[in-house]
PDB file of C-alpha atoms in Angstrom:
ATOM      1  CA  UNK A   1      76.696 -70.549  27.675  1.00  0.00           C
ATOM      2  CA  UNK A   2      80.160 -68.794  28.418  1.00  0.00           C
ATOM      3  CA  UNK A   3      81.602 -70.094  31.456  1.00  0.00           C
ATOM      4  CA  UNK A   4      81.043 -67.077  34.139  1.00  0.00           C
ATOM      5  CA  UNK A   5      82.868 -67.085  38.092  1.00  0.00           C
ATOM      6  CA  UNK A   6      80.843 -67.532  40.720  1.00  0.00           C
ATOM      7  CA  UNK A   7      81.481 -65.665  43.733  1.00  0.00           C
ATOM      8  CA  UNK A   8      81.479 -66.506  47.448  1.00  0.00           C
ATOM      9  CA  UNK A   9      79.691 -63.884  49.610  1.00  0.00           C
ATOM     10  CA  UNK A  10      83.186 -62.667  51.162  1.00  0.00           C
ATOM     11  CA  UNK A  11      84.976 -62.430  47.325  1.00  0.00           C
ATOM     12  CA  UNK A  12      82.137 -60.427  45.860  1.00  0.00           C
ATOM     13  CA  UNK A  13      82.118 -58.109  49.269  1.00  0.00           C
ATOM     14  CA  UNK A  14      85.710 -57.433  48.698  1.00  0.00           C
ATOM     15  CA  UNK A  15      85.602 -57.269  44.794  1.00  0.00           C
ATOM     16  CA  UNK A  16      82.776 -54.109  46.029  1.00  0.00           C
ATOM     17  CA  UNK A  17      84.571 -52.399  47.844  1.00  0.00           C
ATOM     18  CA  UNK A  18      87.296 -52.047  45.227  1.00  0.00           C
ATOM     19  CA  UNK A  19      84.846 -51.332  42.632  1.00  0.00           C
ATOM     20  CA  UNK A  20      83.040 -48.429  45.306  1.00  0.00           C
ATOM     21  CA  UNK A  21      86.978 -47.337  46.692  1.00  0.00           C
ATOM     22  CA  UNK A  22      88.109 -47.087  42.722  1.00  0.00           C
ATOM     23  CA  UNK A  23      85.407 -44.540  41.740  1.00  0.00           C
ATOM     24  CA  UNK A  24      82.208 -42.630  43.611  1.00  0.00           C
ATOM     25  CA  UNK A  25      79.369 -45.408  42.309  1.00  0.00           C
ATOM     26  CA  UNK A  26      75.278 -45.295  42.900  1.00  0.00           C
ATOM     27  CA  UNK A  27      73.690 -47.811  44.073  1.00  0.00           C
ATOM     28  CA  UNK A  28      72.248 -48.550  40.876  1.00  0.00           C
ATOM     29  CA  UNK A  29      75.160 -49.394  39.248  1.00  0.00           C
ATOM     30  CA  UNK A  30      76.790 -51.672  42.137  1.00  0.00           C
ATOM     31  CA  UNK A  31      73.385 -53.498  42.027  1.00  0.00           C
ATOM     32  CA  UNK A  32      73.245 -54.070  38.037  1.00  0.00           C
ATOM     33  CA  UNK A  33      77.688 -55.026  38.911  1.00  0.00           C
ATOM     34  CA  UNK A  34      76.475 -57.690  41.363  1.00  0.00           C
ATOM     35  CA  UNK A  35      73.659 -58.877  39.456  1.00  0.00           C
ATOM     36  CA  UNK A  36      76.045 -59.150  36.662  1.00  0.00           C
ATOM     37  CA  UNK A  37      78.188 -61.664  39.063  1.00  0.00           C
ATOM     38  CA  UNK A  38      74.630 -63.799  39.269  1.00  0.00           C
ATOM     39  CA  UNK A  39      74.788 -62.630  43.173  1.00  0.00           C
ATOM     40  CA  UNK A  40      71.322 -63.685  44.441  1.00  0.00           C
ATOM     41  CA  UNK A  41      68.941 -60.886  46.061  1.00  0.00           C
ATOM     42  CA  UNK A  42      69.767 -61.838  49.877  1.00  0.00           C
ATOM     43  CA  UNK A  43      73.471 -61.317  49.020  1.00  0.00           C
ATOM     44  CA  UNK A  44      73.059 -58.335  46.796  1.00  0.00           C
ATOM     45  CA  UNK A  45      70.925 -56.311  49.780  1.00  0.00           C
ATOM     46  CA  UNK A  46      73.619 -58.162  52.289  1.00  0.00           C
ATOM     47  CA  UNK A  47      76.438 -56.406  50.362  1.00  0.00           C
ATOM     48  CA  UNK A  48      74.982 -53.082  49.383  1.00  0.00           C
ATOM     49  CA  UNK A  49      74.377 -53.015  53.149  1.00  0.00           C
ATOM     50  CA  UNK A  50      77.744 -53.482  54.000  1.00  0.00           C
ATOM     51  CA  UNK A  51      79.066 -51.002  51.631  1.00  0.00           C
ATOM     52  CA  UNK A  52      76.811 -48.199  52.856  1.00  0.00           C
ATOM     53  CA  UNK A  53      77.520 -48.515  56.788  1.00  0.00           C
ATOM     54  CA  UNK A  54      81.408 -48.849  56.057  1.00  0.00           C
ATOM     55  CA  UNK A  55      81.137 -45.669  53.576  1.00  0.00           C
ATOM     56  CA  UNK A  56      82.263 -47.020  50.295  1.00  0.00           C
ATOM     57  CA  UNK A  57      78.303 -46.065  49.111  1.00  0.00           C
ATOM     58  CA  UNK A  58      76.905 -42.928  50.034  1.00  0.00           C
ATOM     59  CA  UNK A  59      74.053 -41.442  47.560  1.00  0.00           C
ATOM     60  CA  UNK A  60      74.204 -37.793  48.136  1.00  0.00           C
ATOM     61  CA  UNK A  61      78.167 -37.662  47.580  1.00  0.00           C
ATOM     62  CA  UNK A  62      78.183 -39.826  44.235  1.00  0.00           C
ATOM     63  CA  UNK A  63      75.474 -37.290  43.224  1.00  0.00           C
ATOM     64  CA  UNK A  64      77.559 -34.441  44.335  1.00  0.00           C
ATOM     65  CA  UNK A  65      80.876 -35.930  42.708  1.00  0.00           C
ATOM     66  CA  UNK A  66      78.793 -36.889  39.158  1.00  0.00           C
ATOM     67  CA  UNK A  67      77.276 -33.129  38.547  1.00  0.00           C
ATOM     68  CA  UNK A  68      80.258 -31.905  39.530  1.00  0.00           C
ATOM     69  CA  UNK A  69      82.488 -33.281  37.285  1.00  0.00           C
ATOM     70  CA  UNK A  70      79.889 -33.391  34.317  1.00  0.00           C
ATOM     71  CA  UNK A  71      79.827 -29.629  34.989  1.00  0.00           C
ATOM     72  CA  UNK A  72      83.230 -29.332  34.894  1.00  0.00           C
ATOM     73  CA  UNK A  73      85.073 -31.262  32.799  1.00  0.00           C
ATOM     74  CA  UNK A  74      82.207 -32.091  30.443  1.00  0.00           C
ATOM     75  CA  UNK A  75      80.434 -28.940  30.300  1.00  0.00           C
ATOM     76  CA  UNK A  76      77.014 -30.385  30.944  1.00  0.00           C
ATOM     77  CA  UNK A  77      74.173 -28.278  31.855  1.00  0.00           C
ATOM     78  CA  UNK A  78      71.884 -28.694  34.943  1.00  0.00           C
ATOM     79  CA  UNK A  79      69.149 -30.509  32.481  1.00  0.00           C
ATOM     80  CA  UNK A  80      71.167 -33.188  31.159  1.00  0.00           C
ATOM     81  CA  UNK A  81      72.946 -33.426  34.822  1.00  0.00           C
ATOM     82  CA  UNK A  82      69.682 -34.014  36.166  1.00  0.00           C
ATOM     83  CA  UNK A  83      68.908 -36.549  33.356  1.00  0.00           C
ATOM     84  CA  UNK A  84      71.877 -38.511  33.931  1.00  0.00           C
ATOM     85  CA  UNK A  85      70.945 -38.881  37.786  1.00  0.00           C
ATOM     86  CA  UNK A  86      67.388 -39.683  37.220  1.00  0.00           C
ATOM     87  CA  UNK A  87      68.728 -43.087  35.090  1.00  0.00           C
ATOM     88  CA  UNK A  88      70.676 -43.695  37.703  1.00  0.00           C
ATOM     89  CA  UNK A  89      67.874 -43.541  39.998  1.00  0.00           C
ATOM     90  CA  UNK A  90      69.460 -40.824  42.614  1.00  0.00           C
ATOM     91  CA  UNK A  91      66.442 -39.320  44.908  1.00  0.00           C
ATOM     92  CA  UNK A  92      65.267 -35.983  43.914  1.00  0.00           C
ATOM     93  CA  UNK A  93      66.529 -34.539  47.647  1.00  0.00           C
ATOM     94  CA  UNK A  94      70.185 -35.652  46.222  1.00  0.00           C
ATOM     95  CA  UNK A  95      69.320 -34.176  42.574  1.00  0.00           C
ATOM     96  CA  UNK A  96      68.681 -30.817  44.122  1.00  0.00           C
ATOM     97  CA  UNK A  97      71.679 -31.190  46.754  1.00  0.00           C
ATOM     98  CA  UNK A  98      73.975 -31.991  44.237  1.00  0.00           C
ATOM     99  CA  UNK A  99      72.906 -28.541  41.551  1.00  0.00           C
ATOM    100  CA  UNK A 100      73.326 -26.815  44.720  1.00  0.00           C
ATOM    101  CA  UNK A 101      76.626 -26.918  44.933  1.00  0.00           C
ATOM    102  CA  UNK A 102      77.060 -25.101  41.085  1.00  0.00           C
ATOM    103  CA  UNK A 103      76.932 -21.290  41.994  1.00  0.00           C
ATOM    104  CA  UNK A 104      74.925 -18.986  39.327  1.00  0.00           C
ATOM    105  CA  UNK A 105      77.945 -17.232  38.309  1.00  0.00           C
ATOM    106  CA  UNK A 106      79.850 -20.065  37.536  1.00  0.00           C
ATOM    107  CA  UNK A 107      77.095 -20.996  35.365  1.00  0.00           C
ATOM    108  CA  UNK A 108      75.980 -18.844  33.236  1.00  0.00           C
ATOM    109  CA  UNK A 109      79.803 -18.042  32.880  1.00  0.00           C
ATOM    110  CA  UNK A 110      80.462 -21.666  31.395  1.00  0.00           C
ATOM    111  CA  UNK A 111      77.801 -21.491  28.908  1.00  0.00           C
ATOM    112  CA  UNK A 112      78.960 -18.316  28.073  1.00  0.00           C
ATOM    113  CA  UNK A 113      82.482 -20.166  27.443  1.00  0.00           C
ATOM    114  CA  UNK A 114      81.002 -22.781  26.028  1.00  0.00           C
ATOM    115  CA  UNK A 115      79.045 -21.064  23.594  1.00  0.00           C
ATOM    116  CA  UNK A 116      81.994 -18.503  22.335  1.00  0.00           C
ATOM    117  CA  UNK A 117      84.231 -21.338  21.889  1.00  0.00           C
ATOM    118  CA  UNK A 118      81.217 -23.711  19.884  1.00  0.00           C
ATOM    119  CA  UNK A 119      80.615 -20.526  17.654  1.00  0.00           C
ATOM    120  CA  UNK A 120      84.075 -20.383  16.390  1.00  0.00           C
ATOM    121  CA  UNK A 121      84.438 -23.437  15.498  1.00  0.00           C
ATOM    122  CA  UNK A 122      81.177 -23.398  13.115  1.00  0.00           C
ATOM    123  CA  UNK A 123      81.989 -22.901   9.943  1.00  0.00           C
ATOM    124  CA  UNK A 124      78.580 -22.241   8.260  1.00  0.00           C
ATOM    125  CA  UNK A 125      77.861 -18.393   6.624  1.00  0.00           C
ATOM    126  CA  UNK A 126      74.458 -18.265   6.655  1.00  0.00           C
ATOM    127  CA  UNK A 127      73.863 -16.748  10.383  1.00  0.00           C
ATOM    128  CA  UNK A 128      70.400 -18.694  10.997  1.00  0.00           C
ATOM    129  CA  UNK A 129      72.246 -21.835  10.188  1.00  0.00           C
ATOM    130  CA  UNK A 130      75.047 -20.922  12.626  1.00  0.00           C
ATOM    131  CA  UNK A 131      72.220 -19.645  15.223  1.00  0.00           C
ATOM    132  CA  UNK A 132      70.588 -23.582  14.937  1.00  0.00           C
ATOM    133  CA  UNK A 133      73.546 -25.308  14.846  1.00  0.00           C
ATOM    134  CA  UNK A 134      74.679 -23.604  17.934  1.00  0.00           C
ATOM    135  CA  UNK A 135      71.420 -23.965  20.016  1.00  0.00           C
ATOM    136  CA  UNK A 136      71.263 -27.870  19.169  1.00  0.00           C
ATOM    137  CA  UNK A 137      74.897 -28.095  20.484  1.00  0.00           C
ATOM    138  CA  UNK A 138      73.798 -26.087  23.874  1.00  0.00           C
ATOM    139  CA  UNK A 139      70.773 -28.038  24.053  1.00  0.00           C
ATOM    140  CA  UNK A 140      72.233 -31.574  23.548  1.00  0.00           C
ATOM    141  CA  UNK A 141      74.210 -30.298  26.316  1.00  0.00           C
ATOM    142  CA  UNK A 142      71.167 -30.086  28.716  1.00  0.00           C
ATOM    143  CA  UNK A 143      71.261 -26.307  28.694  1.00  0.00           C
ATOM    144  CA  UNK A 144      68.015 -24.544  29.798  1.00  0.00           C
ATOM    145  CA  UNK A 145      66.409 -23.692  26.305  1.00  0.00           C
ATOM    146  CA  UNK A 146      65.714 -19.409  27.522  1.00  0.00           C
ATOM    147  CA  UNK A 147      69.384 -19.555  28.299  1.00  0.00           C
ATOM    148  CA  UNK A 148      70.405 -20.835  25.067  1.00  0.00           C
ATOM    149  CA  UNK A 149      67.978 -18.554  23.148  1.00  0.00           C
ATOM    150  CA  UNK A 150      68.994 -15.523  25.121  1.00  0.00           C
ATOM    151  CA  UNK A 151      73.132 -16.442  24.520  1.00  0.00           C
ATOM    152  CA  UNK A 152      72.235 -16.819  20.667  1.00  0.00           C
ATOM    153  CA  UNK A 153      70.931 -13.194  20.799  1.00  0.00           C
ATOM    154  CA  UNK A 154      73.405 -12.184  22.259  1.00  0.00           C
ATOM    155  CA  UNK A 155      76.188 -13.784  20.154  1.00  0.00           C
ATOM    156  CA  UNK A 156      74.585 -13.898  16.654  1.00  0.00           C
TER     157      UNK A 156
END
């Protein structure tokens, strides 16, 4: 058995709120971190505790901050966003808080985007091919299939 730390109640506390300062992080994932440490339960409720009065943890803006960015930067659509949050274990209240904050426009805008920039770079002839390829892309994506169907009619 590899030989693993072992953390003192202060050390992991500290190591925490580094992890939590470093990054927006859900509780989920600083639970499975101390867990990984071998903290037991008292300290791992002791220190998620801590890390929620002093702000380092706060649900609803790690939800926020995740669809955000997925949105952004990763193109993601509300499905897969939503996905994503659900494995992490975020309450439904901070689901819907956090789609919210993605205006209409600036949705169906990026799938339109999205979508022109995907098609170009298909390079198959045969236009129900392209049409397929293109919808799996969208929907991998966690686009909402009626958008995806209506954008292919639209495009192809």
């Amino acid at each position: 058995m590899p030989y693993t730390k072992s953390y003192t109640l202060p050390e992991a506390t500290k190591k925490m709120e580094h992890y939590c300062a470093y990054q927006e992080r859900c509780h989920y994932e600083v639970v499975e971190k101390l867990k990984g440490m071998r903290m037991i339960p008292e300290a791992i409720d002791q220190i998620v505790g801590h890390l929620i009065q002093e702000n380092y943890l706060n649900e609803e803006r790690f939800a926020k901050s995740f669809a955000h960015g997925k949105f952004n930067i990763k193109k993601w659509g509300r499905k897969r966003i939503v996905l994503e949050l659900k494995q992490r274990q975020i309450s439904t209240f901070n689901i819907k808080s956090a789609l919210a904050e993605i205006t209409e426009e600036d949705y169906h805008n990026t799938l339109d985007g999205l979508a022109k920039k995907r098609l170009e770079q298909i390079k198959e002839s045969n236009p129900l091919k392209r049409k397929k390829k293109l919808a799996d892309y969208l929907l991998y994506r966690g686009w909402e299939s009626h958008l995806v169907y209506e954008k292919l009619q639209e495009l192809i």
